[in-house]
Amino acid sequence: MGKELKHIAIIMDGNGRWAKKRALPRNMGHRKGAEQIWKIVKHANSKQIEYLTVYAFSTENWQRPKEEVDYLMNLPIEFFNRYEKEFASENVCVKIIGNREPLSQVLIDKIHEIETKTASNQGIQLNIAFNYGAKEEIITALKKIVTNNQPITVEQVEENLYTKGIPPVDLLIRTSGEYRISNFLLWQIAYSELYFTDVYWPDFDEKELDKALVEYAKRERRFGGLS
Ligand code: IPE
Ligand code: IPE
Ligand code: MG
């Protein structure tokens, strides 16, 4: 690929509607959605993409019914147990970004375990945004800067975001036909190319990612300059 593509971010939307279309409970859509993550990680890794950041649970998703929230809180534990071996064999480094404070101790421990086990893996870095909200991320960063009496600069803000050290998003994908950002990575997508597809996340497979990559290759990125 001619144009640089280091970092892909995905708003994995449409799990509920995918399930509804099949007369299944919403949580079955989340289950299929989690399986889909691994397919896309593997495929992106094979294409030498360095970073993949996926939106799994937003700071606003707590508003959903308790049964669904409980299911979503348990899903990362199942996901990590299921794919731990594959993370090792495919050399995937896993990081979780977001506010961990309200999460259960079991989940916090599991996150810590998977991050530690995969930390030295040199393949793709999978960032899972979980209890993530961009507004909260930016406010937290600014508070830290002010507390430390540092100057408020672009560099300082970036040093204090969850994505510290990670390049900005080149390509942002949202599935399920919604055209919004829903409080995902507001800072990091300042100059991202945006790609929207009607496909529900549980149907978003390798071929769908390839389509997005073809589209990205056609884009002309100017960053405010001239071509
Ligand atoms: C995305 O699918 C997953 C989460 C937000 C946790 P949804 O659950 O939002 O599915 P729809 O949008 O209701 O179809
Ligand atoms: C965004 O999807 C959050 C995740 C994909 C985790 P939502 O389904 O929560 O977003 P809205 O409510 O349609 O904006
Ligand atoms: Mg949704």
Short mmCIF file of C-alpha atoms and ligand atoms in Angstrom, two decimals:
data_model
loop_
_atom_site.label_atom_id
_atom_site.label_comp_id
_atom_site.label_asym_id
_atom_site.label_seq_id
_atom_site.Cartn_x
_atom_site.Cartn_y
_atom_site.Cartn_z
CA MET A 1 0.00 0.00 0.00
CA GLY A 2 1.40 3.38 -0.97
CA LYS A 3 -0.09 5.54 1.74
CA GLU A 4 0.95 5.00 5.31
CA LEU A 5 -1.56 3.06 7.37
CA LYS A 6 -0.38 2.38 10.86
CA HIS A 7 -3.48 2.72 12.95
CA ILE A 8 -7.06 1.58 12.31
CA ALA A 9 -9.86 2.30 14.77
CA ILE A 10 -13.28 0.65 14.64
CA ILE A 11 -16.62 1.55 16.18
CA MET A 12 -18.03 -1.97 16.31
CA ASP A 13 -21.74 -1.19 16.07
CA GLY A 14 -24.84 -3.19 15.15
CA ASN A 15 -24.55 -6.28 17.38
CA GLY A 16 -28.09 -5.81 18.70
CA ARG A 17 -29.66 -5.32 15.28
CA TRP A 18 -27.73 -8.30 13.90
CA ALA A 19 -29.26 -10.47 16.63
CA LYS A 20 -32.74 -8.98 16.23
CA LYS A 21 -32.71 -9.76 12.51
CA ARG A 22 -32.17 -13.41 13.46
CA ALA A 23 -34.72 -13.35 16.31
CA LEU A 24 -31.89 -13.93 18.79
CA PRO A 25 -31.33 -12.16 22.11
CA ARG A 26 -29.10 -9.04 21.81
CA ASN A 27 -26.36 -10.71 23.82
CA MET A 28 -25.90 -13.32 21.08
CA GLY A 29 -24.99 -10.43 18.82
CA HIS A 30 -22.33 -9.37 21.31
CA ARG A 31 -21.02 -12.92 21.43
CA LYS A 32 -20.69 -13.15 17.65
CA GLY A 33 -19.21 -9.65 17.67
CA ALA A 34 -16.43 -10.74 20.01
CA GLU A 35 -15.51 -13.61 17.67
CA GLN A 36 -15.35 -11.14 14.83
CA ILE A 37 -12.71 -9.07 16.65
CA TRP A 38 -10.24 -11.92 16.46
CA LYS A 39 -10.76 -12.40 12.70
CA ILE A 40 -10.09 -8.73 12.08
CA VAL A 41 -7.06 -8.63 14.39
CA LYS A 42 -5.50 -11.56 12.55
CA HIS A 43 -6.22 -10.10 9.16
CA ALA A 44 -4.92 -6.64 10.08
CA ASN A 45 -1.81 -8.25 11.59
CA SER A 46 -1.17 -10.13 8.36
CA LYS A 47 -1.31 -6.77 6.56
CA GLN A 48 1.33 -5.33 8.89
CA ILE A 49 -1.06 -2.83 10.45
CA GLU A 50 0.66 -1.77 13.68
CA TYR A 51 -2.31 -0.65 15.79
CA LEU A 52 -5.97 -1.61 15.90
CA THR A 53 -8.22 0.16 18.39
CA VAL A 54 -11.75 -1.18 18.86
CA TYR A 55 -14.63 0.39 20.77
CA ALA A 56 -16.16 -2.31 22.98
CA PHE A 57 -17.96 -0.41 25.75
CA SER A 58 -18.53 3.33 26.05
CA THR A 59 -18.93 5.42 29.20
CA GLU A 60 -22.54 5.86 28.01
CA ASN A 61 -23.27 2.14 27.61
CA TRP A 62 -23.97 1.80 31.38
CA GLN A 63 -27.43 3.16 30.54
CA ARG A 64 -28.40 -0.17 28.97
CA PRO A 65 -30.45 -2.81 30.84
CA LYS A 66 -28.57 -4.53 33.67
CA GLU A 67 -28.69 -7.91 31.95
CA GLU A 68 -26.92 -6.53 28.89
CA VAL A 69 -24.37 -4.56 30.92
CA ASP A 70 -23.59 -7.67 32.99
CA TYR A 71 -23.07 -9.68 29.80
CA LEU A 72 -20.78 -7.04 28.32
CA MET A 73 -18.77 -6.85 31.57
CA ASN A 74 -18.11 -10.57 31.43
CA LEU A 75 -17.33 -10.73 27.72
CA PRO A 76 -13.71 -9.51 27.91
CA ILE A 77 -12.92 -12.24 30.45
CA GLU A 78 -14.33 -14.90 28.11
CA PHE A 79 -12.59 -13.30 25.15
CA PHE A 80 -9.19 -13.23 26.85
CA ASN A 81 -9.51 -16.83 28.04
CA ARG A 82 -10.61 -17.99 24.59
CA TYR A 83 -7.89 -16.22 22.59
CA GLU A 84 -4.95 -16.14 24.98
CA LYS A 85 -3.11 -18.87 23.08
CA GLU A 86 -3.72 -17.11 19.78
CA PHE A 87 -2.39 -13.81 21.11
CA ALA A 88 0.86 -15.64 21.78
CA SER A 89 1.01 -17.53 18.47
CA GLU A 90 0.13 -14.43 16.43
CA ASN A 91 2.35 -12.16 18.53
CA VAL A 92 -0.49 -9.78 19.46
CA CYS A 93 0.03 -7.20 22.19
CA VAL A 94 -3.21 -6.36 24.02
CA LYS A 95 -3.97 -3.12 25.86
CA ILE A 96 -7.21 -1.94 27.41
CA ILE A 97 -7.96 1.78 27.33
CA GLY A 98 -10.62 3.47 29.41
CA ASN A 99 -11.55 4.07 33.02
CA ARG A 100 -11.05 0.87 35.00
CA GLU A 101 -12.19 2.22 38.35
CA PRO A 102 -15.86 1.11 38.13
CA LEU A 103 -15.00 -2.35 36.77
CA SER A 104 -15.15 -5.48 38.95
CA GLN A 105 -11.94 -6.64 40.60
CA VAL A 106 -12.11 -9.90 38.64
CA LEU A 107 -12.14 -7.98 35.36
CA ILE A 108 -9.42 -5.56 36.48
CA ASP A 109 -7.20 -8.51 37.42
CA LYS A 110 -7.88 -10.24 34.10
CA ILE A 111 -7.03 -7.08 32.18
CA HIS A 112 -3.80 -6.77 34.10
CA GLU A 113 -2.97 -10.42 33.44
CA ILE A 114 -3.55 -10.26 29.67
CA GLU A 115 -1.65 -6.98 29.31
CA THR A 116 1.32 -8.39 31.21
CA LYS A 117 1.35 -11.67 29.29
CA THR A 118 1.23 -9.99 25.88
CA ALA A 119 3.34 -6.90 26.64
CA SER A 120 6.47 -8.05 24.84
CA ASN A 121 4.66 -9.33 21.72
CA GLN A 122 5.96 -7.57 18.63
CA GLY A 123 3.02 -8.01 16.26
CA ILE A 124 -0.07 -5.82 16.02
CA GLN A 125 -1.15 -3.92 19.14
CA LEU A 126 -4.83 -4.43 19.88
CA ASN A 127 -6.26 -1.61 21.99
CA ILE A 128 -9.67 -2.43 23.41
CA ALA A 129 -11.60 0.68 24.44
CA PHE A 130 -13.64 -0.47 27.43
CA ASN A 131 -15.54 1.93 29.62
CA TYR A 132 -13.95 4.48 27.34
CA GLY A 133 -15.19 8.01 26.67
CA ALA A 134 -13.15 10.59 24.80
CA LYS A 135 -14.47 13.53 26.80
CA GLU A 136 -13.48 11.88 30.06
CA GLU A 137 -10.08 10.98 28.58
CA ILE A 138 -9.36 14.59 27.58
CA ILE A 139 -10.59 16.06 30.88
CA THR A 140 -8.46 13.59 32.85
CA ALA A 141 -5.43 14.50 30.75
CA LEU A 142 -5.97 18.23 31.29
CA LYS A 143 -6.40 17.77 35.04
CA LYS A 144 -3.10 15.89 35.26
CA ILE A 145 -1.31 18.60 33.30
CA VAL A 146 -2.70 21.35 35.52
CA THR A 147 -1.93 19.42 38.73
CA ASN A 148 1.67 18.94 37.57
CA ASN A 149 1.98 22.61 36.66
CA GLN A 150 2.87 21.73 33.08
CA PRO A 151 2.15 23.88 30.04
CA ILE A 152 -1.00 22.99 28.10
CA THR A 153 0.43 22.00 24.74
CA VAL A 154 -0.53 19.45 22.08
CA GLU A 155 2.44 17.31 23.13
CA GLN A 156 1.52 17.41 26.82
CA VAL A 157 -2.09 16.50 26.12
CA GLU A 158 -0.98 13.54 23.99
CA GLU A 159 1.42 12.42 26.72
CA ASN A 160 -1.53 12.17 29.09
CA LEU A 161 -4.09 10.41 26.91
CA TYR A 162 -4.65 6.65 27.14
CA THR A 163 -3.11 6.46 23.67
CA LYS A 164 0.22 7.90 24.77
CA GLY A 165 2.95 6.77 22.37
CA ILE A 166 0.45 5.49 19.79
CA PRO A 167 0.27 7.28 16.41
CA PRO A 168 -2.97 9.07 15.48
CA VAL A 169 -5.74 7.09 13.80
CA ASP A 170 -5.30 6.88 10.02
CA LEU A 171 -8.58 5.15 9.25
CA LEU A 172 -11.74 5.15 11.37
CA ILE A 173 -14.39 2.58 10.49
CA ARG A 174 -17.96 2.54 11.81
CA THR A 175 -20.25 -0.35 11.03
CA SER A 176 -24.06 -0.60 11.06
CA GLY A 177 -24.96 2.47 9.01
CA GLU A 178 -24.70 5.06 11.79
CA TYR A 179 -22.81 8.21 10.89
CA ARG A 180 -21.53 9.43 14.23
CA ILE A 181 -18.55 9.19 16.54
CA SER A 182 -20.35 8.45 19.85
CA ASN A 183 -17.56 9.85 22.07
CA PHE A 184 -14.80 7.67 20.61
CA LEU A 185 -11.20 8.97 20.25
CA LEU A 186 -12.13 12.61 19.59
CA TRP A 187 -8.56 13.88 19.81
CA GLN A 188 -6.90 11.01 17.95
CA ILE A 189 -9.21 11.20 14.92
CA ALA A 190 -8.59 14.88 14.16
CA TYR A 191 -7.25 13.98 10.69
CA SER A 192 -8.48 10.41 10.25
CA GLU A 193 -10.09 9.19 7.09
CA LEU A 194 -13.65 8.10 7.88
CA TYR A 195 -15.26 4.96 6.48
CA PHE A 196 -18.88 4.03 7.11
CA THR A 197 -20.53 0.78 6.11
CA ASP A 198 -24.07 -0.56 6.55
CA VAL A 199 -22.72 -4.00 7.49
CA TYR A 200 -23.44 -4.96 11.12
CA TRP A 201 -20.32 -5.65 13.18
CA PRO A 202 -20.94 -9.42 13.51
CA ASP A 203 -20.92 -9.61 9.68
CA PHE A 204 -17.81 -7.46 9.27
CA ASP A 205 -15.20 -9.98 8.08
CA GLU A 206 -11.83 -9.97 6.31
CA LYS A 207 -13.44 -9.10 2.97
CA GLU A 208 -15.16 -6.09 4.52
CA LEU A 209 -11.88 -4.88 5.98
CA ASP A 210 -10.26 -5.26 2.57
CA LYS A 211 -13.00 -3.05 1.09
CA ALA A 212 -12.22 -0.37 3.65
CA LEU A 213 -8.51 -0.62 2.84
CA VAL A 214 -9.20 -0.22 -0.89
CA GLU A 215 -11.28 2.86 -0.13
CA TYR A 216 -8.55 4.26 2.13
CA ALA A 217 -5.95 3.80 -0.61
CA LYS A 218 -8.01 6.13 -2.84
CA ARG A 219 -8.15 8.94 -0.30
CA GLU A 220 -5.92 11.96 -0.60
CA ARG A 221 -4.72 13.12 2.79
CA ARG A 222 -3.74 16.76 2.86
CA PHE A 223 -3.61 17.66 6.58
CA GLY A 224 -4.51 21.22 5.72
CA GLY A 225 -1.81 21.57 3.07
CA LEU A 226 -2.05 21.37 -0.70
CA SER A 227 -1.61 18.27 -2.80
C1 IPE B 1 -22.33 -2.41 19.53
O1 IPE B 1 -23.56 -2.96 19.18
C2 IPE B 1 -21.79 -2.96 20.82
C3 IPE B 1 -21.91 -2.05 21.97
C4 IPE B 1 -22.30 -0.81 21.90
C5 IPE B 1 -21.59 -2.59 23.26
P1 IPE B 1 -24.92 -2.42 19.76
O2 IPE B 1 -25.23 -3.18 21.00
O3 IPE B 1 -24.89 -0.95 19.92
O4 IPE B 1 -25.92 -2.84 18.62
P2 IPE B 1 -27.13 -1.99 18.05
O5 IPE B 1 -26.58 -0.65 17.68
O6 IPE B 1 -28.15 -1.89 19.15
O7 IPE B 1 -27.62 -2.75 16.88
C1 IPE B 2 -20.92 3.08 20.27
O1 IPE B 2 -22.08 2.40 19.91
C2 IPE B 2 -20.21 2.35 21.37
C3 IPE B 2 -19.63 1.08 20.99
C4 IPE B 2 -19.58 0.56 19.81
C5 IPE B 2 -19.00 0.36 22.07
P1 IPE B 2 -23.51 2.79 20.54
O2 IPE B 2 -24.49 1.88 19.93
O3 IPE B 2 -23.41 2.82 22.01
O4 IPE B 2 -23.66 4.28 20.02
P2 IPE B 2 -24.98 5.14 19.79
O5 IPE B 2 -25.75 5.10 21.07
O6 IPE B 2 -25.73 4.50 18.68
O7 IPE B 2 -24.46 6.49 19.43
MG MG B 3 -25.30 0.58 18.69
#
